[in-house]
Short mmCIF file of C-alpha atoms in Angstrom, two decimals:
data_model
loop_
_atom_site.label_atom_id
_atom_site.label_comp_id
_atom_site.label_asym_id
_atom_site.label_seq_id
_atom_site.Cartn_x
_atom_site.Cartn_y
_atom_site.Cartn_z
CA UNK A 23 146.57 7.06 2.09
CA UNK A 24 144.28 7.20 5.14
CA UNK A 25 146.09 4.14 6.54
CA UNK A 26 149.50 5.84 6.32
CA UNK A 27 148.11 9.05 7.83
CA UNK A 28 146.65 7.03 10.69
CA UNK A 29 150.00 5.35 11.43
CA UNK A 30 151.78 8.73 11.28
CA UNK A 31 149.34 10.29 13.76
CA UNK A 32 149.58 7.23 16.05
CA UNK A 33 153.40 7.47 16.07
CA UNK A 34 153.02 11.11 17.14
CA UNK A 35 150.54 10.16 19.91
CA UNK A 36 147.67 12.01 18.18
CA UNK A 37 145.24 9.23 19.04
CA UNK A 38 142.03 11.02 18.03
CA UNK A 39 143.29 11.86 14.53
CA UNK A 40 144.89 8.41 14.19
CA UNK A 41 141.59 6.69 15.05
CA UNK A 42 139.72 8.80 12.49
CA UNK A 43 142.05 7.97 9.59
CA UNK A 44 142.41 4.29 10.55
CA UNK A 45 138.63 3.81 10.68
CA UNK A 46 138.24 5.39 7.24
CA UNK A 47 140.87 3.08 5.77
CA UNK A 48 139.34 0.08 7.58
CA UNK A 49 136.05 0.52 5.69
CA UNK A 50 137.91 0.36 2.37
CA UNK A 51 139.90 -2.79 3.18
CA UNK A 52 136.83 -4.58 4.62
CA UNK A 53 134.93 -3.85 1.38
CA UNK A 54 137.92 -5.14 -0.64
CA UNK A 55 138.05 -8.28 1.57
CA UNK A 56 141.77 -7.61 2.20
CA UNK A 57 142.17 -9.63 5.40
CA UNK A 58 145.86 -8.76 5.93
CA UNK A 59 145.49 -4.96 5.90
CA UNK A 60 142.19 -5.18 7.79
CA UNK A 61 144.05 -7.06 10.56
CA UNK A 62 146.94 -4.54 10.57
CA UNK A 63 144.50 -1.63 10.99
CA UNK A 64 142.59 -3.41 13.75
CA UNK A 65 145.93 -4.07 15.46
CA UNK A 66 146.79 -0.35 15.39
CA UNK A 67 143.31 0.57 16.67
CA UNK A 68 143.61 -1.98 19.48
CA UNK A 69 146.85 -0.42 20.70
CA UNK A 70 145.35 3.09 20.63
CA UNK A 71 142.26 1.90 22.56
CA UNK A 72 144.51 0.18 25.14
CA UNK A 73 146.51 3.39 25.66
CA UNK A 74 143.20 5.26 26.09
CA UNK A 75 142.10 2.55 28.60
CA UNK A 76 139.19 1.53 26.36
CA UNK A 77 139.85 -2.13 27.11
CA UNK A 78 136.60 -3.58 25.74
CA UNK A 79 137.09 -1.89 22.35
CA UNK A 80 140.76 -2.91 22.33
CA UNK A 81 139.88 -6.57 23.00
CA UNK A 82 137.21 -6.57 20.26
CA UNK A 83 139.65 -5.29 17.62
CA UNK A 84 142.31 -7.81 18.69
CA UNK A 85 139.79 -10.68 18.45
CA UNK A 86 138.85 -9.72 14.87
CA UNK A 87 142.51 -9.28 13.89
CA UNK A 88 143.33 -12.73 15.33
CA UNK A 89 140.54 -14.34 13.27
CA UNK A 90 142.01 -12.79 10.10
CA UNK A 91 145.51 -14.00 10.99
CA UNK A 92 144.20 -17.55 11.48
CA UNK A 93 142.30 -17.46 8.17
CA UNK A 94 145.30 -16.30 6.11
CA UNK A 95 147.81 -18.28 8.22
CA UNK A 96 150.17 -15.32 8.73
CA UNK A 97 152.68 -16.08 11.51
CA UNK A 98 154.24 -12.60 11.56
CA UNK A 99 150.79 -11.09 12.04
CA UNK A 100 150.05 -13.65 14.78
CA UNK A 101 153.23 -12.64 16.62
CA UNK A 102 152.26 -8.95 16.46
CA UNK A 103 148.77 -9.79 17.79
CA UNK A 104 150.33 -11.60 20.78
CA UNK A 105 152.52 -8.54 21.44
CA UNK A 106 149.47 -6.29 21.38
CA UNK A 107 147.61 -8.67 23.69
CA UNK A 108 150.52 -8.49 26.14
CA UNK A 109 150.40 -4.68 25.88
CA UNK A 110 146.65 -4.75 26.62
CA UNK A 111 147.13 -6.84 29.77
CA UNK A 112 149.98 -4.55 30.85
CA UNK A 113 147.77 -1.45 30.49
CA UNK A 114 145.09 -3.23 32.53
CA UNK A 115 147.65 -3.82 35.29
CA UNK A 116 147.80 -7.61 34.83
CA UNK A 117 151.60 -8.00 34.55
CA UNK A 118 151.48 -11.77 35.09
CA UNK A 119 149.22 -12.40 32.09
CA UNK A 120 151.19 -9.85 30.07
CA UNK A 121 154.35 -11.90 30.69
CA UNK A 122 152.60 -15.12 29.60
CA UNK A 123 151.42 -13.60 26.30
CA UNK A 124 154.76 -11.91 25.55
CA UNK A 125 156.73 -15.15 26.11
CA UNK A 126 154.51 -16.82 23.47
CA UNK A 127 155.97 -14.44 20.87
CA UNK A 128 159.58 -15.63 21.20
CA UNK A 129 159.19 -18.93 19.21
CA UNK A 130 157.80 -17.01 16.22
CA UNK A 131 160.74 -14.61 15.99
CA UNK A 132 163.20 -17.47 16.63
CA UNK A 133 161.66 -19.23 13.61
CA UNK A 134 162.14 -16.09 11.51
CA UNK A 135 165.65 -15.56 13.01
CA UNK A 136 164.73 -11.91 13.60
CA UNK A 137 167.36 -10.65 16.07
CA UNK A 138 165.98 -7.09 16.10
CA UNK A 139 162.52 -8.16 17.24
CA UNK A 140 163.93 -10.76 19.66
CA UNK A 141 166.05 -8.04 21.28
CA UNK A 142 162.96 -5.86 21.70
CA UNK A 143 160.84 -8.69 23.12
CA UNK A 144 163.54 -9.69 25.62
CA UNK A 145 163.90 -6.06 26.71
CA UNK A 146 160.11 -5.75 27.21
CA UNK A 147 160.06 -8.98 29.24
CA UNK A 148 162.89 -7.56 31.37
CA UNK A 149 160.88 -4.39 32.00
CA UNK A 150 157.83 -6.42 33.08
CA UNK A 151 159.90 -8.57 35.47
CA UNK A 152 161.52 -5.41 36.86
CA UNK A 153 158.07 -3.87 37.46
CA UNK A 154 157.11 -7.14 39.17
CA UNK A 155 160.15 -6.87 41.46
CA UNK A 156 161.87 -9.95 40.00
CA UNK A 157 165.22 -8.31 39.20
CA UNK A 158 167.15 -11.53 38.56
CA UNK A 159 164.77 -12.61 35.77
CA UNK A 160 164.84 -9.06 34.45
CA UNK A 161 168.65 -9.20 34.24
CA UNK A 162 168.47 -12.59 32.47
CA UNK A 163 166.26 -11.13 29.74
CA UNK A 164 168.40 -7.95 29.60
CA UNK A 165 171.43 -10.16 28.89
CA UNK A 166 169.54 -11.94 26.06
CA UNK A 167 168.55 -8.56 24.62
CA UNK A 168 172.19 -7.47 24.88
CA UNK A 169 173.38 -10.56 22.96
CA UNK A 170 170.89 -9.93 20.15
CA UNK A 171 171.92 -6.26 19.98
CA UNK A 172 175.58 -7.25 19.68
CA UNK A 173 174.69 -9.78 16.92
CA UNK A 174 173.43 -7.04 14.58
CA UNK A 175 175.97 -4.44 15.80
CA UNK A 176 173.53 -1.82 17.10
CA UNK A 177 175.68 0.11 19.58
CA UNK A 178 172.81 2.29 20.83
CA UNK A 179 170.66 -0.73 21.73
CA UNK A 180 173.69 -2.41 23.31
CA UNK A 181 174.20 0.70 25.46
CA UNK A 182 170.53 0.59 26.46
CA UNK A 183 170.85 -3.05 27.49
CA UNK A 184 173.92 -2.26 29.62
CA UNK A 185 172.01 0.60 31.20
CA UNK A 186 168.96 -1.58 31.95
CA UNK A 187 171.13 -4.28 33.55
CA UNK A 188 172.76 -1.59 35.71
CA UNK A 189 169.33 -0.31 36.79
CA UNK A 190 168.27 -3.79 37.95
CA UNK A 191 171.49 -4.18 39.96
CA UNK A 192 170.89 -0.73 41.48
CA UNK A 193 167.39 -1.80 42.55
CA UNK A 194 168.86 -4.97 44.11
CA UNK A 195 171.39 -2.83 46.00
CA UNK A 196 168.67 -0.48 47.29
CA UNK A 197 166.75 -3.52 48.61
CA UNK A 198 169.71 -5.42 50.15
CA UNK A 199 172.47 -2.83 50.78
CA UNK A 200 174.88 -5.31 49.18
CA UNK A 201 177.90 -3.41 47.81
CA UNK A 202 178.42 -6.19 45.26
CA UNK A 203 175.20 -5.15 43.54
CA UNK A 204 176.26 -1.49 43.67
CA UNK A 205 179.62 -2.36 42.07
CA UNK A 206 177.85 -4.34 39.33
CA UNK A 207 175.49 -1.42 38.69
CA UNK A 208 178.45 0.99 38.37
CA UNK A 209 180.29 -1.39 36.02
CA UNK A 210 177.33 -1.71 33.64
CA UNK A 211 176.47 2.01 33.83
CA UNK A 212 180.05 2.90 32.87
CA UNK A 213 179.92 0.58 29.83
CA UNK A 214 176.57 2.13 28.83
CA UNK A 215 177.85 5.70 29.30
CA UNK A 216 180.92 5.00 27.18
CA UNK A 217 178.82 3.74 24.25
CA UNK A 218 176.24 6.50 24.59
CA UNK A 219 178.97 9.11 24.18
CA UNK A 220 179.17 7.92 20.56
CA UNK A 221 175.76 9.61 20.16
CA UNK A 222 176.41 13.14 21.54
CA UNK A 223 172.99 14.49 20.57
CA UNK A 224 171.10 11.79 22.49
CA UNK A 225 170.28 11.80 26.20
CA UNK A 226 173.01 9.93 28.13
CA UNK A 227 170.85 8.58 30.94
CA UNK A 228 173.70 6.29 32.06
CA UNK A 229 175.49 9.36 33.48
CA UNK A 230 172.31 10.23 35.41
CA UNK A 231 172.21 6.71 36.80
CA UNK A 232 175.89 6.86 37.82
CA UNK A 233 175.15 10.09 39.67
CA UNK A 234 172.23 8.33 41.39
CA UNK A 235 174.39 5.33 42.43
CA UNK A 236 177.09 7.49 43.98
CA UNK A 237 174.50 9.61 45.76
CA UNK A 238 172.97 6.40 47.13
CA UNK A 239 176.44 5.32 48.31
CA UNK A 240 176.90 8.70 50.01
CA UNK A 241 179.76 9.68 47.71
CA UNK A 242 178.56 13.15 46.82
CA UNK A 243 181.83 14.34 45.24
CA UNK A 244 181.79 11.55 42.64
CA UNK A 245 178.09 12.16 42.05
CA UNK A 246 178.82 15.86 41.44
CA UNK A 247 181.44 14.94 38.79
CA UNK A 248 178.90 12.96 36.81
CA UNK A 249 176.37 15.76 37.21
CA UNK A 250 178.82 18.23 35.61
CA UNK A 251 179.61 15.81 32.79
CA UNK A 252 175.91 15.19 32.24
CA UNK A 253 175.13 18.92 32.03
CA UNK A 254 177.90 19.28 29.44
CA UNK A 255 176.24 16.57 27.28
CA UNK A 256 172.71 17.99 27.52
CA UNK A 257 173.57 21.23 25.68
CA UNK A 258 171.47 23.01 28.38
CA UNK A 259 168.29 21.45 27.03
CA UNK A 260 165.58 22.37 29.61
CA UNK A 261 163.89 18.97 29.27
CA UNK A 262 167.04 17.11 30.37
CA UNK A 263 168.13 19.76 32.86
CA UNK A 264 164.80 19.26 34.64
CA UNK A 265 165.57 15.53 35.12
CA UNK A 266 169.08 16.28 36.42
CA UNK A 267 167.94 18.90 38.95
CA UNK A 268 165.01 16.76 40.14
CA UNK A 269 167.37 13.87 41.03
CA UNK A 270 169.97 16.19 42.55
CA UNK A 271 167.28 17.88 44.67
CA UNK A 272 166.00 14.45 45.78
CA UNK A 273 169.41 13.31 47.08
CA UNK A 274 170.24 16.71 48.61
CA UNK A 275 167.05 16.41 50.68
CA UNK A 276 167.81 12.75 51.61
CA UNK A 277 171.34 13.72 52.70
CA UNK A 278 169.96 16.76 54.59
CA UNK A 279 172.17 19.19 52.62
CA UNK A 280 169.99 22.27 52.99
CA UNK A 281 172.11 24.71 50.97
CA UNK A 282 172.37 22.31 48.04
CA UNK A 283 168.66 21.55 48.23
CA UNK A 284 167.80 25.27 48.04
CA UNK A 285 170.20 25.75 45.12
CA UNK A 286 168.74 22.82 43.15
CA UNK A 287 165.20 23.91 43.98
CA UNK A 288 165.94 27.37 42.54
CA UNK A 289 167.51 25.90 39.39
CA UNK A 290 164.64 23.47 38.95
CA UNK A 291 162.11 26.28 39.30
CA UNK A 292 163.90 28.28 36.56
CA UNK A 293 164.02 25.32 34.20
CA UNK A 294 160.33 24.49 34.75
CA UNK A 295 159.40 28.09 34.01
CA UNK A 296 161.32 27.88 30.71
CA UNK A 297 159.50 24.64 29.87
CA UNK A 298 156.10 26.20 30.61
CA UNK A 299 156.86 29.11 28.29
CA UNK A 300 158.03 26.68 25.58
CA UNK A 301 154.86 24.57 25.92
CA UNK A 302 152.72 27.71 25.71
CA UNK A 303 154.59 28.84 22.59
CA UNK A 304 154.35 25.40 20.96
CA UNK A 305 150.61 25.28 21.70
CA UNK A 306 150.09 28.69 20.11
CA UNK A 307 152.07 27.60 17.05
CA UNK A 308 150.00 24.43 16.83
CA UNK A 309 146.76 26.43 16.94
CA UNK A 310 148.00 28.71 14.14
CA UNK A 311 148.98 25.71 12.04
CA UNK A 312 145.60 24.03 12.62
CA UNK A 313 143.78 27.23 11.59
CA UNK A 314 145.82 27.45 8.40
CA UNK A 315 145.11 23.81 7.62
CA UNK A 316 141.41 24.32 8.28
CA UNK A 317 141.25 27.29 5.88
CA UNK A 318 143.15 25.35 3.22
CA UNK A 319 140.89 22.31 3.57
CA UNK A 320 137.77 24.48 3.40
CA UNK A 321 139.00 26.10 0.19
CA UNK A 322 139.84 22.70 -1.30
CA UNK A 323 136.39 21.40 -0.35
CA UNK A 324 134.75 24.36 -2.08
CA UNK A 325 136.73 23.83 -5.30
CA UNK A 326 136.06 20.10 -5.19
CA UNK A 327 132.32 20.69 -4.78
CA UNK A 328 132.23 23.02 -7.80
CA UNK A 329 134.16 20.51 -9.91
CA UNK A 330 131.84 17.70 -8.81
CA UNK A 331 128.76 19.71 -9.80
CA UNK A 332 130.23 20.35 -13.26
CA UNK A 333 131.13 16.70 -13.69
CA UNK A 334 127.65 15.53 -12.67
CA UNK A 335 126.04 17.97 -15.10
CA UNK A 336 128.23 16.67 -17.96
CA UNK A 337 127.49 13.07 -17.00
CA UNK A 338 123.73 13.68 -16.96
CA UNK A 339 123.87 15.16 -20.47
CA UNK A 340 125.92 12.21 -21.70
CA UNK A 341 123.54 9.72 -20.08
CA UNK A 342 120.56 11.26 -21.88
CA UNK A 343 122.26 10.89 -25.26
CA UNK A 344 123.38 7.37 -24.47
CA UNK A 345 119.97 6.26 -23.19
CA UNK A 346 118.36 7.58 -26.36
CA UNK A 347 120.84 5.63 -28.46
CA UNK A 348 120.27 2.45 -26.43
CA UNK A 349 116.49 2.82 -26.75
CA UNK A 350 116.80 3.12 -30.54
CA UNK A 351 119.11 0.08 -30.73
CA UNK A 352 116.91 -2.02 -28.46
CA UNK A 353 113.77 -1.07 -30.34
CA UNK A 354 115.40 -1.96 -33.65
CA UNK A 355 116.62 -5.29 -32.28
CA UNK A 356 113.19 -6.20 -30.90
CA UNK A 357 111.45 -5.30 -34.19
CA UNK A 358 114.00 -7.28 -36.13
CA UNK A 359 113.57 -10.32 -33.88
CA UNK A 360 109.78 -10.18 -34.22
CA UNK A 361 110.13 -9.97 -38.00
CA UNK A 362 112.51 -12.93 -38.05
CA UNK A 363 110.20 -15.08 -35.92
CA UNK A 364 107.18 -14.22 -38.09
CA UNK A 365 109.13 -15.03 -41.24
CA UNK A 366 110.25 -18.41 -39.83
CA UNK A 367 106.67 -19.37 -38.80
CA UNK A 368 105.07 -18.82 -42.23
CA UNK A 369 107.86 -20.50 -44.24
CA UNK A 370 108.03 -24.14 -45.39
CA UNK A 371 105.03 -26.52 -45.00
CA UNK A 372 106.42 -30.03 -45.41
CA UNK A 373 107.77 -32.28 -42.67
CA UNK A 374 111.42 -31.75 -43.51
CA UNK A 375 111.00 -27.97 -43.39
CA UNK A 376 109.01 -28.22 -40.15
CA UNK A 377 111.98 -29.99 -38.55
CA UNK A 378 114.28 -27.21 -39.74
CA UNK A 379 111.83 -24.65 -38.34
CA UNK A 380 111.73 -26.44 -34.98
CA UNK A 381 115.51 -26.36 -34.84
CA UNK A 382 115.57 -22.63 -35.66
CA UNK A 383 112.92 -21.83 -33.04
CA UNK A 384 114.83 -23.79 -30.41
CA UNK A 385 117.96 -21.82 -31.26
CA UNK A 386 116.13 -18.50 -31.14
CA UNK A 387 114.73 -19.30 -27.68
CA UNK A 388 118.19 -18.62 -26.40
CA UNK A 389 118.73 -15.33 -28.24
CA UNK A 390 116.33 -13.10 -26.26
CA UNK A 391 117.78 -14.41 -23.01
CA UNK A 392 121.31 -13.67 -24.25
CA UNK A 393 120.37 -10.19 -25.54
CA UNK A 394 118.59 -9.34 -22.29
CA UNK A 395 121.71 -10.15 -20.26
CA UNK A 396 123.95 -8.05 -22.51
CA UNK A 397 121.55 -5.08 -22.36
CA UNK A 398 121.44 -5.41 -18.58
CA UNK A 399 125.23 -5.26 -18.53
CA UNK A 400 125.18 -2.08 -20.64
CA UNK A 401 122.62 -0.58 -18.28
CA UNK A 402 124.84 -1.39 -15.28
CA UNK A 403 127.81 0.44 -16.83
CA UNK A 404 125.60 3.50 -17.28
CA UNK A 405 124.90 3.51 -13.56
CA UNK A 406 128.63 3.17 -12.91
CA UNK A 407 129.21 6.46 -14.81
CA UNK A 408 132.05 5.05 -16.92
CA UNK A 409 131.58 6.19 -20.57
CA UNK A 410 134.67 4.38 -21.87
CA UNK A 411 133.52 0.99 -20.64
CA UNK A 412 129.99 1.69 -21.91
CA UNK A 413 131.32 2.60 -25.39
CA UNK A 414 133.46 -0.55 -25.48
CA UNK A 415 130.50 -2.63 -24.37
CA UNK A 416 128.20 -1.21 -27.09
CA UNK A 417 130.86 -1.91 -29.75
CA UNK A 418 131.30 -5.49 -28.62
CA UNK A 419 127.52 -5.89 -28.31
CA UNK A 420 127.04 -4.73 -31.93
CA UNK A 421 129.57 -7.29 -33.08
CA UNK A 422 127.81 -10.01 -31.09
CA UNK A 423 124.43 -9.10 -32.57
CA UNK A 424 125.88 -9.17 -36.07
CA UNK A 425 127.50 -12.58 -35.49
CA UNK A 426 124.34 -13.87 -33.84
CA UNK A 427 122.11 -12.94 -36.75
CA UNK A 428 124.64 -14.19 -39.30
CA UNK A 429 124.80 -17.58 -37.62
CA UNK A 430 121.28 -18.31 -36.38
CA UNK A 431 119.64 -18.40 -39.82
CA UNK A 432 122.09 -21.05 -41.00
CA UNK A 433 121.43 -24.73 -40.57
CA UNK A 434 125.13 -25.43 -39.98
CA UNK A 435 128.30 -23.39 -39.61
CA UNK A 436 132.02 -24.21 -39.36
CA UNK A 437 133.45 -24.92 -35.93
CA UNK A 438 135.79 -21.94 -36.53
CA UNK A 439 132.82 -19.55 -36.91
CA UNK A 440 131.12 -20.91 -33.80
CA UNK A 441 134.29 -20.60 -31.70
CA UNK A 442 134.83 -17.03 -32.94
CA UNK A 443 131.34 -16.01 -31.78
CA UNK A 444 131.80 -17.92 -28.51
CA UNK A 445 135.13 -16.18 -27.84
CA UNK A 446 133.53 -12.76 -28.45
CA UNK A 447 130.66 -13.64 -26.10
CA UNK A 448 132.95 -14.80 -23.27
CA UNK A 449 135.14 -11.69 -23.63
CA UNK A 450 131.99 -9.56 -23.30
CA UNK A 451 131.03 -11.40 -20.11
CA UNK A 452 134.56 -10.93 -18.72
CA UNK A 453 134.24 -7.16 -19.19
CA UNK A 454 130.83 -7.26 -17.59
CA UNK A 455 132.12 -9.04 -14.48
CA UNK A 456 135.32 -7.03 -14.14
CA UNK A 457 137.63 -9.81 -15.46
CA UNK A 458 137.12 -11.86 -12.32
CA UNK A 459 137.37 -15.10 -14.33
CA UNK A 460 139.63 -16.44 -17.08
CA UNK A 461 138.87 -18.99 -19.80
CA UNK A 462 140.43 -21.34 -22.32
CA UNK A 463 139.09 -22.85 -25.59
CA UNK A 464 140.90 -26.17 -26.24
CA UNK A 465 140.53 -27.98 -29.59
CA UNK A 466 142.26 -31.30 -30.34
CA UNK A 467 144.93 -31.09 -33.05
CA UNK A 468 143.23 -33.68 -35.31
CA UNK A 469 140.12 -31.48 -35.71
CA UNK A 470 140.02 -29.14 -38.74
CA UNK A 471 137.93 -26.28 -37.41
CA UNK A 472 137.61 -24.65 -40.85
CA UNK A 473 135.91 -27.66 -42.48
CA UNK A 474 134.16 -29.33 -39.57
CA UNK A 475 130.48 -28.22 -39.50
CA UNK A 476 128.06 -28.20 -36.55
CA UNK A 477 124.68 -26.58 -35.72
CA UNK A 478 125.27 -23.01 -34.47
CA UNK A 479 125.07 -21.75 -30.89
CA UNK A 480 125.24 -25.10 -29.07
CA UNK A 481 128.10 -24.09 -26.75
CA UNK A 482 127.16 -20.46 -26.01
CA UNK A 483 124.12 -21.19 -23.74
CA UNK A 484 126.17 -23.68 -21.71
CA UNK A 485 128.97 -21.11 -21.25
CA UNK A 486 126.34 -18.53 -20.32
CA UNK A 487 125.01 -20.85 -17.60
CA UNK A 488 128.53 -21.51 -16.30
CA UNK A 489 129.12 -17.76 -16.01
CA UNK A 490 125.69 -16.62 -14.78
CA UNK A 491 124.99 -19.44 -12.31
CA UNK A 492 128.47 -20.56 -11.33
CA UNK A 493 131.32 -18.08 -11.80
CA UNK A 494 129.44 -14.86 -10.96
CA UNK A 495 128.80 -16.13 -7.41
CA UNK A 496 132.51 -16.45 -6.51
CA UNK A 497 134.75 -13.55 -5.54
CA UNK A 498 137.73 -14.11 -7.84
CA UNK A 499 139.97 -16.60 -9.71
CA UNK A 500 137.11 -18.08 -11.73
CA UNK A 501 137.98 -20.30 -14.69
CA UNK A 502 135.91 -21.51 -17.63
CA UNK A 503 137.21 -24.12 -20.05
CA UNK A 504 135.69 -25.49 -23.25
CA UNK A 505 137.29 -28.72 -24.51
CA UNK A 506 136.60 -30.19 -27.96
CA UNK A 507 137.99 -33.61 -28.98
CA UNK A 508 137.15 -36.24 -31.57
CA UNK A 509 136.40 -39.95 -31.34
CA UNK A 510 135.79 -41.69 -34.67
CA UNK A 511 132.99 -39.67 -36.36
CA UNK A 512 131.87 -37.87 -33.20
CA UNK A 513 132.88 -34.52 -31.73
CA UNK A 514 133.08 -34.60 -27.92
CA UNK A 515 132.31 -31.35 -26.09
CA UNK A 516 133.02 -30.43 -22.43
CA UNK A 517 132.14 -27.15 -20.67
CA UNK A 518 133.94 -26.95 -17.30
CA UNK A 519 133.81 -24.23 -14.62
CA UNK A 520 135.04 -23.82 -11.03
CA UNK A 521 131.92 -22.00 -9.82
CA UNK A 522 129.57 -22.89 -6.98
CA UNK A 523 128.51 -26.16 -8.56
CA UNK A 524 125.24 -27.59 -9.88
CA UNK A 525 122.31 -27.81 -7.47
CA UNK A 526 119.42 -29.93 -8.68
CA UNK A 527 116.94 -28.38 -6.25
CA UNK A 528 117.26 -24.93 -7.88
CA UNK A 529 115.12 -24.26 -10.95
CA UNK A 530 116.84 -21.67 -13.13
CA UNK A 531 118.17 -21.07 -16.64
CA UNK A 532 120.42 -24.13 -16.42
CA UNK A 533 117.48 -26.51 -16.62
CA UNK A 534 115.96 -24.58 -19.55
CA UNK A 535 119.04 -24.40 -21.80
CA UNK A 536 119.89 -28.00 -20.93
CA UNK A 537 116.51 -29.22 -22.19
CA UNK A 538 116.70 -26.98 -25.29
CA UNK A 539 120.09 -28.43 -26.25
CA UNK A 540 118.76 -31.95 -25.67
CA UNK A 541 115.83 -31.25 -28.03
CA UNK A 542 118.17 -29.86 -30.70
CA UNK A 543 120.40 -32.94 -30.50
CA UNK A 544 117.39 -35.27 -30.74
CA UNK A 545 116.26 -33.65 -34.04
CA UNK A 546 119.30 -35.13 -35.79
CA UNK A 547 117.93 -38.57 -34.87
CA UNK A 548 121.40 -40.00 -34.15
CA UNK A 549 121.06 -40.60 -30.42
CA UNK A 550 123.36 -37.70 -29.43
CA UNK A 551 120.81 -36.45 -26.90
CA UNK A 552 121.64 -39.50 -24.74
CA UNK A 553 125.23 -38.27 -24.35
CA UNK A 554 124.20 -34.95 -22.72
CA UNK A 555 125.19 -35.03 -19.02
CA UNK A 556 125.59 -32.39 -16.28
CA UNK A 557 127.37 -33.09 -13.01
CA UNK A 558 129.44 -31.53 -10.26
CA UNK A 559 133.23 -31.75 -10.46
CA UNK A 560 134.90 -34.29 -8.17
CA UNK A 561 138.33 -32.62 -7.92
CA UNK A 562 137.03 -29.23 -6.76
CA UNK A 563 133.92 -27.04 -6.78
CA UNK A 564 132.31 -26.46 -10.14
CA UNK A 565 130.25 -28.07 -12.90
CA UNK A 566 130.99 -30.17 -16.00
CA UNK A 567 128.58 -30.47 -18.95
CA UNK A 568 129.37 -33.13 -21.60
CA UNK A 569 127.77 -34.10 -24.91
CA UNK A 570 128.72 -35.47 -28.29
CA UNK A 571 127.68 -34.58 -31.84
CA UNK A 572 127.79 -37.04 -34.73
CA UNK A 573 129.33 -35.65 -37.89
CA UNK A 574 127.74 -36.45 -41.30
#
């Protein structure tokens, strides 16, 4: 919304308001890492700074916009940046460099076959060459602009091109006194005037130029005819009447026609007085409008402040209730875990039972880490002040705890049960990280997940590592895949992510869960611990963990 307001104010030459809104919108798009809209805003700011003659600030914004265009490889944006760079050099008075930059734009619009933009670029190049005194080059670009205007049947732009060509021929006549150039100027002005009459409510500057040509040729009677026709088409608009009388006064003085000069001076004075009164009235109206807007905004701000105070008060009350509930749940979970660990440590004395106990303890080493992460996620949603997400998170957390406790006390569970718990866990993590990654659980068709039994919770810690140490560090488009296949009497597991990859120099949870899983596999005494491998992906960034489990 601020971006659109900024563009609207810029189009109306309200540069101060435009800069304010554009800067506010820029902060948002920078935070969102939206390089395209960031570049568009910087482009608009650069043009405003150039018009305000703040050339250093204008150059800085253009440089940042160009870097964005290069990074996202946007050719349309690159063309617009070159146009703005040409505008900057023009405002600095460096017409030569402005021409160089503007000519670089043409290949882009030729590639896009954009006749409208090509017509505009050619017209701007013509204006620059005219300002540089190179009227022949200016005419050449005016003719190109004319051809493009004809191609998309825009009669107003065609009339403008005719008028611009006439102006360049008039300038050549004024420099050389060659009547050929004067005749060419008249021919093009007449074509322009004829087309412009199709738009009766627009200023027909071609008639003004015809008056100027005939005055320059000393043919005052013909000039007077065009003056009368021009006045008829202006509907006595003071803004246009001022232009007419200024030119008429100029040529009356040049031709030493004193009576006419006095008459035009008197008319011009009357028109300028009307314009002053209109400007004064418009300014007063603008002040009244601004005062009304200010009062409205102040009232809105007051209401918004009251609503915000009520909302904060309600949120604080809700947070107290929720924190109390979380404290009770966490306390119960911790007491339950302590009881479970105590019960496991005093049970079973023989060697076989000790092995089972070791396996259970190794499994439970992962549970506190898992629970801590989930509780941290719930705490984060509290700080985000989003009760719906918090409620959803608590519900999913309760289901996870129930599944966790149902599974961890079992020696073995079906692959179907393990995948159900794993799916619930990954979905919880997706909510926690704002769905910035997707996942897939792939099981080979020959595997019967309802009868195939494995030790519980072997895959969940590896998926947790992939999410916590790989996928959470990328901005978006993360992907986690768990593949399960079968070879003879062995299940083959793969956990694949496209995160930042595995770094051996970093000591973190990856090393811990990796060694825990290796110990669990070694307890079966079937050599499966030798199959456990972790490595970086070769096709792209990310990590792959592989291991096998021998079925009974």
